[in-house]
């Protein structure tokens, strides 16, 4: 998996001032010297200590991987165990437990009943397995769309897009969050010269503008086929840095997608397990994407569940093992869910353009609050937060492996990125396909 990484944690990542960044993608410090020296750049608000936290535990540096690449790796490994293990196009609809040690009957969409020892519900936020376990109706929404199958609308909708773009800081930065009034804009290098971006807005649920194709779903129709979605998003960032505008201008409008963000509170009083059935990942703990932990926590779930089941010697002990899995995971997952939601709420509701004595860009009470947050975020909250995310490392330290892979990646990353930049210069930007979130076909 790490051989397919695009490493971001070894480069500068953090929060930039969405209004004061000068538009040139320059690399500057994040000190408080701008308070008394008007010549000190205020582009960067706070930088994340990702590399330092990884080094603390001797772990691989933060990176991103293309979803199809990750799926291909996992599918190939599973095929080594059972070549015909996967069946598509016939999802699970329901189940019936047969009793302790007796397994479970799994009902599929075509009416087939499958006999299994264990059913693992990893079928996403609108999970059919969870609907059966918790007595929900799949995708049923309240009239105001703020509740949907037990999940709560976060208050935010997100637009996403992708472009190939060589910025002045492309090789020096990994993940950037531009903050400003009532919104934030995120960019991340995802390899091969590509920058993936996300624009978060505090809008009511159902404020549909762009098609959706997230999570492997079919890309549906655009609300107004004639509307240029890039221009719409730019209009919502009026007065923001040219860095945001440059990324948006380089994005093919037909590639822009949108999703209303839902999550759900931690299941502290209901187990993830019901007899011989268990939930994991987004099926039971969907979370806001701000910390990039949705997929990570699902992978942690899979690791712990595999270890737990491997130690289970008889089917009669499966029920107890699944409850043990829930007990092992609930505290850590609940903390990460809380941190992910807190990050969203703080940026939208308690952050604004930071106050500065040299201009009038940040004069609201939130601006003063944001300014006073800076040292606390820089020296306490972010180090503690990222250290906690790295604290789950059951395989131990991997210092040498990480350094070798990262060193080798730098060469390949430069080569593939430059090839992409040259191609775009000759051929222009192209949409990445029907959806860059689409799952690999098997």
mmCIF file of N, CA, C and O in Angstrom, residues 45 80 173 191 293 311 358:
data_model
loop_
_atom_site.group_PDB
_atom_site.id
_atom_site.type_symbol
_atom_site.label_atom_id
_atom_site.label_comp_id
_atom_site.label_asym_id
_atom_site.label_seq_id
_atom_site.Cartn_x
_atom_site.Cartn_y
_atom_site.Cartn_z
ATOM 1 N N UNK A 45 -1.377 30.383 8.561
ATOM 2 C CA UNK A 45 -1.895 30.615 9.902
ATOM 3 C C UNK A 45 -1.270 29.631 10.886
ATOM 4 O O UNK A 45 -0.658 30.028 11.885
ATOM 5 N N UNK A 80 -5.822 -14.401 -3.529
ATOM 6 C CA UNK A 80 -4.820 -15.421 -3.209
ATOM 7 C C UNK A 80 -5.386 -16.461 -2.241
ATOM 8 O O UNK A 80 -4.983 -17.624 -2.244
ATOM 9 N N UNK A 173 4.292 21.445 -0.654
ATOM 10 C CA UNK A 173 3.109 21.349 0.198
ATOM 11 C C UNK A 173 2.312 20.084 -0.111
ATOM 12 O O UNK A 173 2.345 19.571 -1.228
ATOM 13 N N UNK A 191 -1.075 13.053 -6.286
ATOM 14 C CA UNK A 191 -0.161 12.344 -7.165
ATOM 15 C C UNK A 191 -0.408 12.588 -8.640
ATOM 16 O O UNK A 191 -1.462 13.062 -9.057
ATOM 17 N N UNK A 293 -10.271 10.611 8.311
ATOM 18 C CA UNK A 293 -10.257 9.398 9.121
ATOM 19 C C UNK A 293 -11.369 8.396 8.806
ATOM 20 O O UNK A 293 -11.405 7.331 9.412
ATOM 21 N N UNK A 311 -8.498 -15.345 16.492
ATOM 22 C CA UNK A 311 -8.302 -15.972 17.806
ATOM 23 C C UNK A 311 -9.534 -16.743 18.277
ATOM 24 O O UNK A 311 -9.524 -17.327 19.365
ATOM 25 N N UNK A 358 -2.787 45.416 10.799
ATOM 26 C CA UNK A 358 -2.333 46.109 9.594
ATOM 27 C C UNK A 358 -3.387 46.232 8.495
ATOM 28 O O UNK A 358 -3.113 46.812 7.446
#
